[in-house]
Coordinates of C-alpha atoms in Angstrom, one line a residue:
Chain A
M8 CA 22.5 174.4 148.8
D9 CA 19.8 176.9 149.7
G10 CA 18.9 179.9 147.6
F11 CA 21.6 182.5 146.9
R12 CA 20.7 185.8 148.6
I13 CA 22.0 188.9 146.8
F14 CA 21.7 192.4 148.2
I15 CA 22.0 195.2 145.6
T16 CA 22.6 198.6 147.2
E17 CA 22.0 201.2 144.5
D18 CA 20.4 204.6 144.6
D19 CA 20.0 204.7 140.9
M20 CA 16.6 203.2 140.7
L21 CA 16.8 202.2 137.0
Y22 CA 20.2 200.6 137.4
G23 CA 19.2 198.9 140.6
E24 CA 15.9 197.5 139.3
M25 CA 17.5 196.4 136.1
L26 CA 20.2 194.5 138.0
K27 CA 17.6 193.0 140.3
Y28 CA 15.5 191.9 137.4
H29 CA 18.5 190.5 135.6
L30 CA 19.9 188.5 138.5
S31 CA 16.5 187.2 139.4
L32 CA 16.3 185.5 136.0
N33 CA 18.0 182.6 137.8
P34 CA 15.3 181.3 140.1
D35 CA 18.0 180.2 142.7
N36 CA 18.8 183.8 143.3
E37 CA 16.9 185.8 145.9
V38 CA 17.6 189.4 145.1
H39 CA 16.9 192.4 147.4
L40 CA 17.3 196.0 146.4
F41 CA 18.2 198.8 148.9
R42 CA 18.4 202.4 148.0
N43 CA 21.0 203.4 150.7
G44 CA 23.7 202.1 152.9
Q45 CA 21.6 202.1 156.2
E46 CA 18.9 199.9 154.6
C47 CA 21.5 197.4 153.5
L48 CA 23.1 197.3 156.9
K49 CA 19.8 196.9 158.7
N50 CA 19.2 193.8 156.7
L51 CA 22.5 192.1 157.3
Y52 CA 20.9 189.7 159.7
R53 CA 19.4 188.0 156.7
M54 CA 22.9 186.7 155.8
P55 CA 23.3 187.6 152.2
S56 CA 25.6 185.4 150.1
L57 CA 26.7 188.5 148.1
I58 CA 26.4 192.3 148.4
T59 CA 26.8 194.7 145.5
L60 CA 27.4 198.3 146.5
D61 CA 27.3 201.4 144.6
Y62 CA 30.3 203.6 145.6
S63 CA 28.3 206.8 145.8
L64 CA 25.3 206.3 148.0
P65 CA 23.2 209.1 149.4
D66 CA 23.8 208.5 153.1
M67 CA 27.3 207.1 153.2
S68 CA 30.1 206.1 150.9
G69 CA 30.4 202.5 149.6
L70 CA 33.7 202.3 151.6
E71 CA 31.9 203.1 154.9
V72 CA 29.1 200.6 154.2
M73 CA 31.7 198.0 153.3
R74 CA 33.6 198.6 156.6
H75 CA 30.4 198.1 158.6
I76 CA 29.6 194.9 156.7
K77 CA 33.1 193.6 157.2
K78 CA 32.9 194.4 160.9
E79 CA 29.6 192.6 161.2
N80 CA 30.5 189.6 159.1
P81 CA 33.8 189.5 157.3
E82 CA 32.8 186.4 155.3
I83 CA 30.2 188.2 153.1
P84 CA 31.7 189.0 149.7
V85 CA 31.2 192.6 148.8
V86 CA 31.4 193.7 145.2
I87 CA 31.6 197.4 144.3
V88 CA 29.7 198.3 141.2
S89 CA 30.4 201.9 140.6
G90 CA 30.4 204.7 138.1
Q91 CA 33.8 205.8 139.4
E92 CA 36.4 205.1 136.9
D93 CA 39.2 206.0 139.3
V94 CA 41.9 203.4 139.8
S95 CA 43.0 204.6 143.2
T96 CA 39.4 204.3 144.6
A97 CA 39.3 200.7 143.3
V98 CA 42.7 199.9 144.8
T99 CA 41.6 201.3 148.2
L100 CA 38.4 199.3 148.2
L101 CA 40.1 196.1 147.2
K102 CA 42.7 196.6 149.9
E103 CA 39.9 197.1 152.4
G104 CA 38.5 193.7 151.5
A105 CA 36.2 194.2 148.5
Y106 CA 35.8 190.9 146.6
D107 CA 35.9 192.8 143.3
Y108 CA 35.4 196.3 141.9
F109 CA 33.9 197.1 138.5
V110 CA 32.7 200.1 136.6
K111 CA 29.1 200.2 135.3
D112 CA 29.9 199.3 131.8
D113 CA 28.8 196.7 129.3
D114 CA 30.6 193.9 131.1
V115 CA 28.8 194.3 134.4
K116 CA 26.3 191.5 134.0
D117 CA 28.8 188.9 132.7
R118 CA 31.2 189.8 135.5
L119 CA 28.5 189.5 138.1
W120 CA 27.4 186.1 136.8
N121 CA 31.0 184.9 137.0
I122 CA 31.4 186.2 140.5
I123 CA 28.1 184.5 141.6
K124 CA 29.3 181.3 140.0
K125 CA 32.6 181.5 141.9
I126 CA 31.0 182.4 145.2
R127 CA 28.5 179.5 144.8
E128 CA 31.3 177.1 144.1
N129 CA 33.2 178.4 147.2
L130 CA 30.1 178.1 149.3
L131 CA 29.6 174.5 148.1
L132 CA 33.2 173.7 148.9
K133 CA 32.9 175.3 152.4
S134 CA 29.7 173.3 153.0
E135 CA 31.5 170.1 151.9
I136 CA 34.4 170.9 154.2
N137 CA 32.0 171.5 157.1
K138 CA 30.3 168.2 156.4
L139 CA 33.7 166.5 156.4
K140 CA 34.6 168.2 159.6
D141 CA 31.4 167.0 161.2
E142 CA 32.1 163.5 160.0
I143 CA 35.6 163.7 161.5
G144 CA 34.0 165.0 164.7
R145 CA 31.6 162.1 164.8
K146 CA 34.5 159.7 164.0
Y147 CA 36.4 161.1 167.0
E148 CA 33.5 161.1 169.3
F149 CA 35.6 159.7 172.1
R150 CA 33.5 156.7 173.0
N151 CA 33.7 155.7 169.3
V152 CA 37.4 155.7 169.2
I153 CA 38.6 154.9 172.7
K154 CA 37.2 151.5 173.4
G155 CA 36.9 149.9 176.8
N156 CA 34.9 149.7 179.9
S157 CA 37.5 149.2 182.6
P158 CA 37.5 151.6 185.6
A159 CA 40.8 153.0 184.4
I160 CA 39.4 153.9 181.0
R161 CA 36.1 155.2 182.4
Q162 CA 38.2 157.6 184.4
I163 CA 39.9 158.8 181.2
F164 CA 36.5 159.4 179.6
T165 CA 35.6 161.6 182.5
L166 CA 38.8 163.6 182.1
I167 CA 38.4 163.9 178.4
E168 CA 34.9 165.2 178.9
K169 CA 36.1 167.8 181.3
A170 CA 38.9 168.8 178.9
T171 CA 36.5 169.4 176.0
K172 CA 34.6 172.0 178.0
T173 CA 37.5 174.5 178.6
N174 CA 40.6 175.6 176.9
I175 CA 42.9 174.3 179.6
T176 CA 46.2 172.9 178.4
V177 CA 46.2 169.1 178.7
S178 CA 49.2 166.9 179.3
V179 CA 48.8 163.3 178.2
T180 CA 51.2 160.8 179.5
G181 CA 51.4 157.1 179.0
E182 CA 53.5 154.3 177.6
T183 CA 54.1 154.1 173.9
G184 CA 51.0 152.8 172.0
T185 CA 48.5 153.8 174.7
G186 CA 46.7 156.2 172.3
K187 CA 48.0 159.7 173.4
E188 CA 47.3 161.2 170.0
L189 CA 43.9 159.6 169.9
V190 CA 43.0 161.3 173.2
A191 CA 44.3 164.6 171.9
K192 CA 42.1 164.3 168.8
A193 CA 39.1 163.2 170.8
I194 CA 39.5 166.3 173.0
H195 CA 39.9 168.6 169.9
Y196 CA 37.0 167.2 167.9
N197 CA 34.6 167.2 170.8
S198 CA 35.5 170.8 171.9
P199 CA 34.2 174.1 170.5
R200 CA 37.4 174.3 168.4
A201 CA 36.4 171.2 166.4
K202 CA 35.9 173.1 163.1
K203 CA 39.3 174.7 163.4
P204 CA 42.6 172.9 162.6
F205 CA 44.1 170.1 164.7
V206 CA 47.8 170.3 164.1
A207 CA 50.0 167.5 165.4
V208 CA 53.8 167.8 165.8
N209 CA 56.1 165.1 166.8
V210 CA 58.8 167.1 168.5
S211 CA 61.4 164.3 168.5
A212 CA 61.0 163.9 164.7
I213 CA 62.1 167.4 163.9
P214 CA 65.9 168.1 163.7
R215 CA 67.0 170.5 166.4
E216 CA 68.1 173.2 164.0
L217 CA 64.8 173.3 162.2
I218 CA 62.4 173.1 165.1
E219 CA 62.1 176.9 165.7
S220 CA 61.2 177.5 162.1
E221 CA 58.8 174.6 162.1
M222 CA 57.0 175.8 165.2
F223 CA 57.0 179.6 164.6
G224 CA 57.5 179.9 160.8
H225 CA 60.1 182.0 159.1
E226 CA 60.4 185.0 156.8
K227 CA 61.8 184.8 153.3
G228 CA 65.6 185.1 153.4
S229 CA 65.8 184.7 157.1
F230 CA 68.4 181.9 156.7
T231 CA 70.0 180.0 153.8
G232 CA 67.3 178.0 152.1
A233 CA 64.4 180.2 153.4
I234 CA 63.3 181.0 149.8
T235 CA 59.7 181.8 150.7
R236 CA 57.8 182.9 153.8
K237 CA 56.5 179.9 155.8
T238 CA 53.9 179.8 158.5
G239 CA 54.7 177.7 161.5
K240 CA 52.7 175.1 163.3
F241 CA 51.4 177.6 165.9
E242 CA 50.0 179.8 163.1
Q243 CA 48.6 176.8 161.2
A244 CA 46.7 175.8 164.4
H245 CA 45.2 179.3 165.0
G246 CA 41.8 179.0 166.5
G247 CA 42.3 175.2 166.9
T248 CA 44.5 172.8 168.8
L249 CA 48.2 172.2 168.6
F250 CA 49.3 168.8 169.8
L251 CA 53.0 168.5 170.8
D252 CA 53.9 164.9 171.0
E253 CA 57.1 163.8 172.7
I254 CA 57.4 167.2 174.4
G255 CA 60.0 165.8 176.7
E256 CA 62.4 165.6 173.8
M257 CA 62.5 169.4 173.3
D258 CA 65.9 171.0 174.1
L259 CA 66.2 173.7 176.7
H260 CA 66.8 176.5 174.2
M261 CA 63.5 175.7 172.4
Q262 CA 61.7 175.2 175.7
S263 CA 62.4 178.9 176.7
K264 CA 61.0 180.1 173.3
L265 CA 58.0 177.9 173.7
L266 CA 57.4 179.2 177.2
R267 CA 57.5 182.8 175.9
V268 CA 54.9 182.1 173.2
I269 CA 52.6 180.3 175.6
Q270 CA 52.8 183.2 178.1
E271 CA 52.5 186.0 175.6
R272 CA 50.1 184.3 173.2
E273 CA 52.0 185.9 170.4
L274 CA 55.1 185.0 168.3
N275 CA 57.6 186.4 165.8
R276 CA 58.5 184.3 162.8
V277 CA 62.2 183.5 162.5
G278 CA 63.8 186.6 160.9
G279 CA 60.6 188.6 161.2
N280 CA 59.7 191.7 163.2
E281 CA 55.9 191.4 162.9
T282 CA 54.2 190.2 166.1
I283 CA 51.6 187.6 165.4
K284 CA 48.8 187.0 167.9
I285 CA 47.8 183.4 168.3
D286 CA 44.8 181.6 169.8
V287 CA 45.8 178.0 170.2
R288 CA 44.8 175.3 172.6
L289 CA 47.8 173.2 173.6
I290 CA 47.8 169.5 174.2
V291 CA 51.2 167.9 175.0
A292 CA 52.2 164.3 175.4
T293 CA 55.1 162.4 176.5
N294 CA 56.1 159.0 177.6
R295 CA 58.7 160.4 179.9
N296 CA 58.2 161.4 183.5
L297 CA 58.5 165.2 183.1
S298 CA 58.9 165.8 186.8
D299 CA 61.9 163.5 186.8
E300 CA 63.2 165.5 183.8
V301 CA 62.7 168.7 185.7
A302 CA 64.7 167.2 188.7
K303 CA 67.5 166.3 186.3
G304 CA 67.5 169.8 184.9
A305 CA 66.6 168.6 181.4
F306 CA 63.2 170.3 181.4
R307 CA 62.4 173.8 182.5
E308 CA 60.3 173.9 185.7
D309 CA 58.3 177.0 184.7
L310 CA 57.4 175.4 181.4
Y311 CA 56.5 172.1 183.2
Y312 CA 53.9 173.9 185.4
R313 CA 52.6 175.8 182.4
L314 CA 52.1 172.6 180.4
L315 CA 50.9 170.4 183.2
G316 CA 47.3 171.8 183.0
L317 CA 44.9 168.9 183.2
P318 CA 47.0 165.8 183.4
I319 CA 45.6 162.7 181.8
E320 CA 47.6 159.5 182.4
L321 CA 46.7 156.7 180.1
P322 CA 46.9 153.3 181.7
P323 CA 49.0 150.6 180.0
L324 CA 46.8 148.0 178.3
R325 CA 47.9 145.3 180.7
Y326 CA 46.1 147.1 183.5
R327 CA 42.9 147.4 181.6
G328 CA 41.7 143.8 182.1
H329 CA 38.8 142.9 179.9
D330 CA 39.3 146.0 177.7
I331 CA 41.9 143.8 175.9
I332 CA 39.1 141.6 174.5
I333 CA 36.8 144.6 173.7
L334 CA 39.6 146.2 171.8
A335 CA 40.6 142.9 170.1
K336 CA 37.1 142.5 168.8
Y337 CA 36.9 146.1 167.7
F338 CA 40.1 145.7 165.7
V339 CA 39.1 142.5 164.1
D340 CA 35.8 144.0 163.1
G341 CA 37.5 147.0 161.7
F342 CA 40.0 145.0 159.8
C343 CA 37.4 142.7 158.3
A344 CA 35.3 145.7 157.2
E345 CA 38.3 147.5 155.7
N346 CA 39.4 144.4 153.8
K347 CA 35.9 143.2 152.8
L348 CA 36.4 140.0 154.7
R349 CA 33.7 137.9 156.4
K350 CA 33.1 138.8 160.1
M351 CA 35.5 136.9 162.4
S352 CA 35.3 135.9 166.0
I353 CA 38.0 135.3 168.5
S354 CA 38.0 131.9 170.2
E355 CA 37.9 131.5 174.0
A356 CA 41.5 130.0 174.0
A357 CA 42.8 133.0 171.9
Q358 CA 41.1 135.4 174.3
Q359 CA 42.7 133.6 177.3
K360 CA 46.1 133.9 175.5
L361 CA 45.6 137.6 174.9
M362 CA 44.6 138.2 178.6
Q363 CA 47.9 136.7 179.8
Y364 CA 50.1 138.9 177.8
A365 CA 51.7 142.2 179.1
F366 CA 51.5 144.2 175.8
P367 CA 54.6 146.3 176.2
G368 CA 53.5 148.0 172.9
N369 CA 50.0 148.5 174.3
V370 CA 47.0 149.1 172.1
R371 CA 49.2 149.6 169.0
E372 CA 50.7 146.2 169.5
L373 CA 47.3 144.6 170.1
K374 CA 46.0 146.0 166.9
A375 CA 49.0 144.7 164.8
M376 CA 48.7 141.4 166.5
I377 CA 45.0 141.0 165.8
E378 CA 45.4 142.1 162.2
L379 CA 48.1 139.5 161.7
A380 CA 46.0 136.9 163.3
A381 CA 43.1 137.8 160.9
V382 CA 45.4 137.3 158.0
L383 CA 46.8 134.0 159.3
T384 CA 43.5 132.2 160.1
D385 CA 41.9 130.2 157.3
S386 CA 38.5 130.3 158.9
D387 CA 36.2 132.8 160.5
V388 CA 37.7 132.2 163.9
I389 CA 40.9 133.5 165.3
D390 CA 42.4 130.8 167.5
E391 CA 45.3 130.8 169.9
Q392 CA 47.8 129.6 167.3
H393 CA 47.1 132.7 165.2
I394 CA 48.2 134.9 168.1
S395 CA 51.9 135.5 168.1
F396 CA 53.7 137.6 170.7
N397 CA 56.7 139.7 169.8
S398 CA 58.1 140.5 173.3
G399 CA 59.1 137.2 174.9
S400 CA 57.1 135.3 177.5
V401 CA 54.3 136.8 179.6
A402 CA 56.3 136.1 182.8
T403 CA 59.4 137.9 181.4
N404 CA 57.3 140.9 180.6
F405 CA 55.8 141.0 184.0
L406 CA 59.1 140.6 185.7
L407 CA 60.6 143.3 183.6
E408 CA 58.6 145.9 185.5
E409 CA 60.8 145.5 188.6
N410 CA 58.1 146.1 191.2
T411 CA 58.2 145.3 194.9
L412 CA 56.6 142.0 196.1
E413 CA 53.6 143.9 197.5
E414 CA 53.2 145.7 194.2
Y415 CA 53.3 142.4 192.3
T416 CA 50.7 141.0 194.6
S417 CA 48.5 143.9 194.2
K418 CA 48.8 143.8 190.4
I419 CA 48.1 140.1 190.3
I420 CA 45.0 140.5 192.3
R421 CA 43.9 143.5 190.2
Y422 CA 44.5 141.6 187.0
Y423 CA 42.4 138.6 188.2
L424 CA 39.6 140.9 189.5
D425 CA 39.4 142.6 186.1
K426 CA 39.6 139.3 184.3
Y427 CA 36.8 137.7 186.4
N428 CA 34.6 140.8 186.6
N429 CA 35.4 141.6 190.2
N430 CA 34.2 138.2 191.3
V431 CA 36.2 138.0 194.6
V432 CA 35.2 134.4 195.4
L433 CA 36.3 133.2 192.0
V434 CA 39.6 135.1 192.1
A435 CA 40.3 133.8 195.6
K436 CA 39.8 130.3 194.3
K437 CA 42.0 130.8 191.2
L438 CA 44.8 132.3 193.3
D439 CA 44.3 129.8 196.1
V440 CA 44.1 132.5 198.8
G441 CA 41.3 133.3 201.3
K442 CA 38.6 135.7 200.0
S443 CA 39.1 137.7 203.2
T444 CA 42.7 138.5 202.1
I445 CA 41.3 140.0 198.9
Y446 CA 38.5 141.9 200.7
R447 CA 41.1 143.3 203.2
M448 CA 43.4 144.4 200.4
L449 CA 40.5 146.1 198.7
K450 CA 39.4 147.8 201.9
E451 CA 42.9 149.1 202.5
Q452 CA 43.0 150.3 198.9
R453 CA 46.1 148.2 198.3
V454 CA 44.6 146.9 195.0
Chain B
M24 CA 12.4 222.3 120.1
T25 CA 10.9 219.6 117.8
M26 CA 11.0 215.9 118.1
S27 CA 13.6 214.3 115.9
D28 CA 12.8 211.5 113.4
E29 CA 16.1 210.0 114.2
K30 CA 16.1 207.4 117.1
L31 CA 18.0 209.0 119.9
Y32 CA 18.1 205.9 122.0
K33 CA 18.8 202.2 121.4
L34 CA 17.4 199.6 123.8
D35 CA 19.7 196.7 122.8
K36 CA 21.6 196.8 126.1
L37 CA 18.4 197.0 128.1
F38 CA 17.1 193.9 126.2
E39 CA 20.3 192.1 127.2
Y40 CA 19.5 192.7 130.9
V41 CA 15.8 192.3 131.1
G42 CA 14.8 190.4 127.9
D43 CA 12.1 191.7 125.5
S44 CA 9.0 191.6 127.7
Q45 CA 7.1 194.8 126.9
E46 CA 5.8 195.1 130.4
T47 CA 9.3 195.1 131.9
I48 CA 10.7 197.4 129.2
R49 CA 7.9 199.8 129.9
E50 CA 8.7 199.6 133.6
M51 CA 12.3 200.4 132.9
V52 CA 11.4 203.3 130.6
N53 CA 9.3 204.8 133.3
L54 CA 12.2 204.5 135.7
F55 CA 14.4 206.2 133.2
L56 CA 12.0 209.0 132.7
Q57 CA 11.5 209.4 136.4
S58 CA 15.3 209.5 137.1
A59 CA 15.9 211.8 134.1
D60 CA 13.4 214.2 135.5
E61 CA 14.9 214.1 139.0
I62 CA 18.4 214.6 137.7
K63 CA 17.4 217.4 135.4
T64 CA 16.0 219.3 138.4
Q65 CA 19.2 218.6 140.4
M66 CA 21.4 219.8 137.5
M67 CA 19.4 222.9 137.0
T68 CA 19.5 223.8 140.7
A69 CA 23.3 223.2 140.9
C70 CA 23.7 225.3 137.8
R71 CA 21.6 228.2 139.2
Q72 CA 23.8 228.0 142.3
N73 CA 26.9 228.1 140.2
N74 CA 28.0 224.8 141.6
P75 CA 29.9 222.8 139.0
E76 CA 30.6 219.9 141.4
G77 CA 26.8 219.5 142.0
V78 CA 26.3 219.5 138.3
G79 CA 29.0 216.9 137.9
K80 CA 27.4 214.7 140.6
A81 CA 24.1 214.8 138.9
A82 CA 25.7 213.9 135.5
H83 CA 27.6 211.0 137.3
K84 CA 24.3 209.6 138.5
L85 CA 22.7 209.8 135.1
K86 CA 25.6 208.3 133.2
P87 CA 24.8 204.6 133.6
S88 CA 21.1 205.1 132.6
L89 CA 22.2 206.9 129.4
D90 CA 24.5 204.0 128.6
I91 CA 21.9 201.4 129.2
F92 CA 19.4 203.3 127.1
G93 CA 22.0 203.7 124.3
V94 CA 21.7 207.5 124.3
N95 CA 25.0 207.7 122.4
N96 CA 24.8 211.4 121.4
L97 CA 25.0 212.2 125.2
A98 CA 27.5 209.6 126.2
V99 CA 30.6 211.8 125.7
Q100 CA 28.9 215.0 126.9
V101 CA 27.7 213.4 130.2
R102 CA 31.3 212.3 131.0
L103 CA 32.6 215.8 130.3
I104 CA 30.0 217.4 132.5
E105 CA 30.7 214.8 135.2
K106 CA 34.2 216.2 135.5
I107 CA 33.4 219.8 134.7
H108 CA 34.6 221.1 138.1
L109 CA 38.1 220.1 137.1
D110 CA 38.1 222.3 134.0
K111 CA 38.1 226.1 134.7
E112 CA 37.5 227.0 131.1
M113 CA 34.4 224.8 130.9
C114 CA 33.2 226.1 134.2
L115 CA 33.0 229.5 132.6
N116 CA 30.4 228.1 130.2
L117 CA 28.6 226.0 132.8
H118 CA 25.1 227.4 132.1
Q119 CA 25.4 227.0 128.3
I120 CA 26.9 223.5 128.5
V121 CA 24.1 222.4 130.9
K122 CA 21.4 224.0 128.9
D123 CA 22.7 222.3 125.7
F124 CA 22.9 218.9 127.5
L125 CA 19.4 219.2 129.0
D126 CA 17.9 220.2 125.7
K127 CA 19.2 217.1 124.1
L128 CA 18.0 215.0 127.1
D129 CA 14.6 216.6 126.7
L130 CA 14.5 215.3 123.1
V131 CA 15.3 211.8 124.3
V132 CA 12.6 212.1 127.0
Q133 CA 10.0 213.3 124.4
Q134 CA 10.8 210.5 122.1
L135 CA 10.5 207.9 124.8
H136 CA 7.1 209.4 125.9
H137 CA 6.0 209.2 122.3
D138 CA 7.2 205.6 121.8
F139 CA 5.9 204.4 125.2
P140 CA 2.8 206.4 125.8
S141 CA 1.3 206.1 129.3
K142 CA -1.6 203.6 129.5

């Protein structure tokens, strides 16, 4: 940590000089003495770590100086060191945000050293927290966590990048296991809100009767069992991002409450009268088709349009072609590192087997499958026999989609193009069709 | 007014703050003398203007310095004068109380001048 800068604001020159001399005995302390409030305020740009204020200054009262300081930078701890032995003055100052208040008596120096120690510890903790937040930010740098190079995923990168630059609500859709929460985190940790909280709520996991209190908090005694005041997820996410997963599971009553909070940007805790302003960026996710839910009357249309914001539709893994292999290698590397195993490779046959599977559980399923394969193999190579599918045959999975013949044709060609790096000649040969058929379909954007 | 043989101040507290470096102690003594002189003037002016609140303010400002310099025979008196405006009976004797206080302060100042002569 850098030096600890202390401002002493004291018009009693003897007392001020004596404190300055005393606190400078620790060479880590950089102590500055000011004789009045204005001088202290003029120097706030030097970002002191602590300010001591005499209550009776020649140009303004300690309370006025403190109010200015708090307006400029509420984080700076202000300690009042005063000759006033009046309890009500002390209470007023403490209520207004003074870190501490003490009278100029024999204990002043010990109390100051204790306060400095506490503030230094707090600053160290804050700096540790900031370092950790930076690390999390780097961890969630989206190209580090969302692996792949397919056109579908490159499009997602573009959208994520756009989402990080504004506060627009983002709605992430996609099948289970496609990485909706990962996308939400990537947006949060790459946005200006990165140092503020990311709060994730799985709406479907909260019992209906508790959801309002979970989201908006409650006051003590507002219902049986509310033994203390509790802040809700919105308040916890203040300044940061609130991720509402499975938003499609929210009941209509709660939807109307959520709509009000989003529109007004303020809330009342359950059983409370106080209106609390909130500044929260919303990211919602669902694996349901919300417009269908609106049509069915299960989702409010006004809320749907409020939440739609920037839609990001995550592609199923089966449409991401070679990304399957990129992800498989990423997961096997991660698993080996985490478990201190030797680096492993995936055989060509195992890769072929992976490429032929539909992955109904998407990336989550692939990860579990690869980790199991890494455990099953006795060598440094994961081979096809180590890959076990959980969801029936490849053909069954494919047919389960219930597409039209043309859609199947299109998907088959897309699949082969991804698999063989858009080599039309090779794909035509593999599928035993003319290459002009494929070119025509591409030209007509049917693939 | 003659200089007392008895030590009217104790520097133990000051040592606790600034250590025993003669140079620093001398610097602090000079600041005390300077501030005592300024406050004496303020107190006398307020007294002449029959302004007990002004007298109290000056006393309030001097209080911590007297504590640090261990001027115990003025510790109680300075606190009484600090709140003199709240006591009508004392206000009637304002001039006498202030004179008495400043006389005693002068003795302390003389003693400090003697013990820490200017170089």
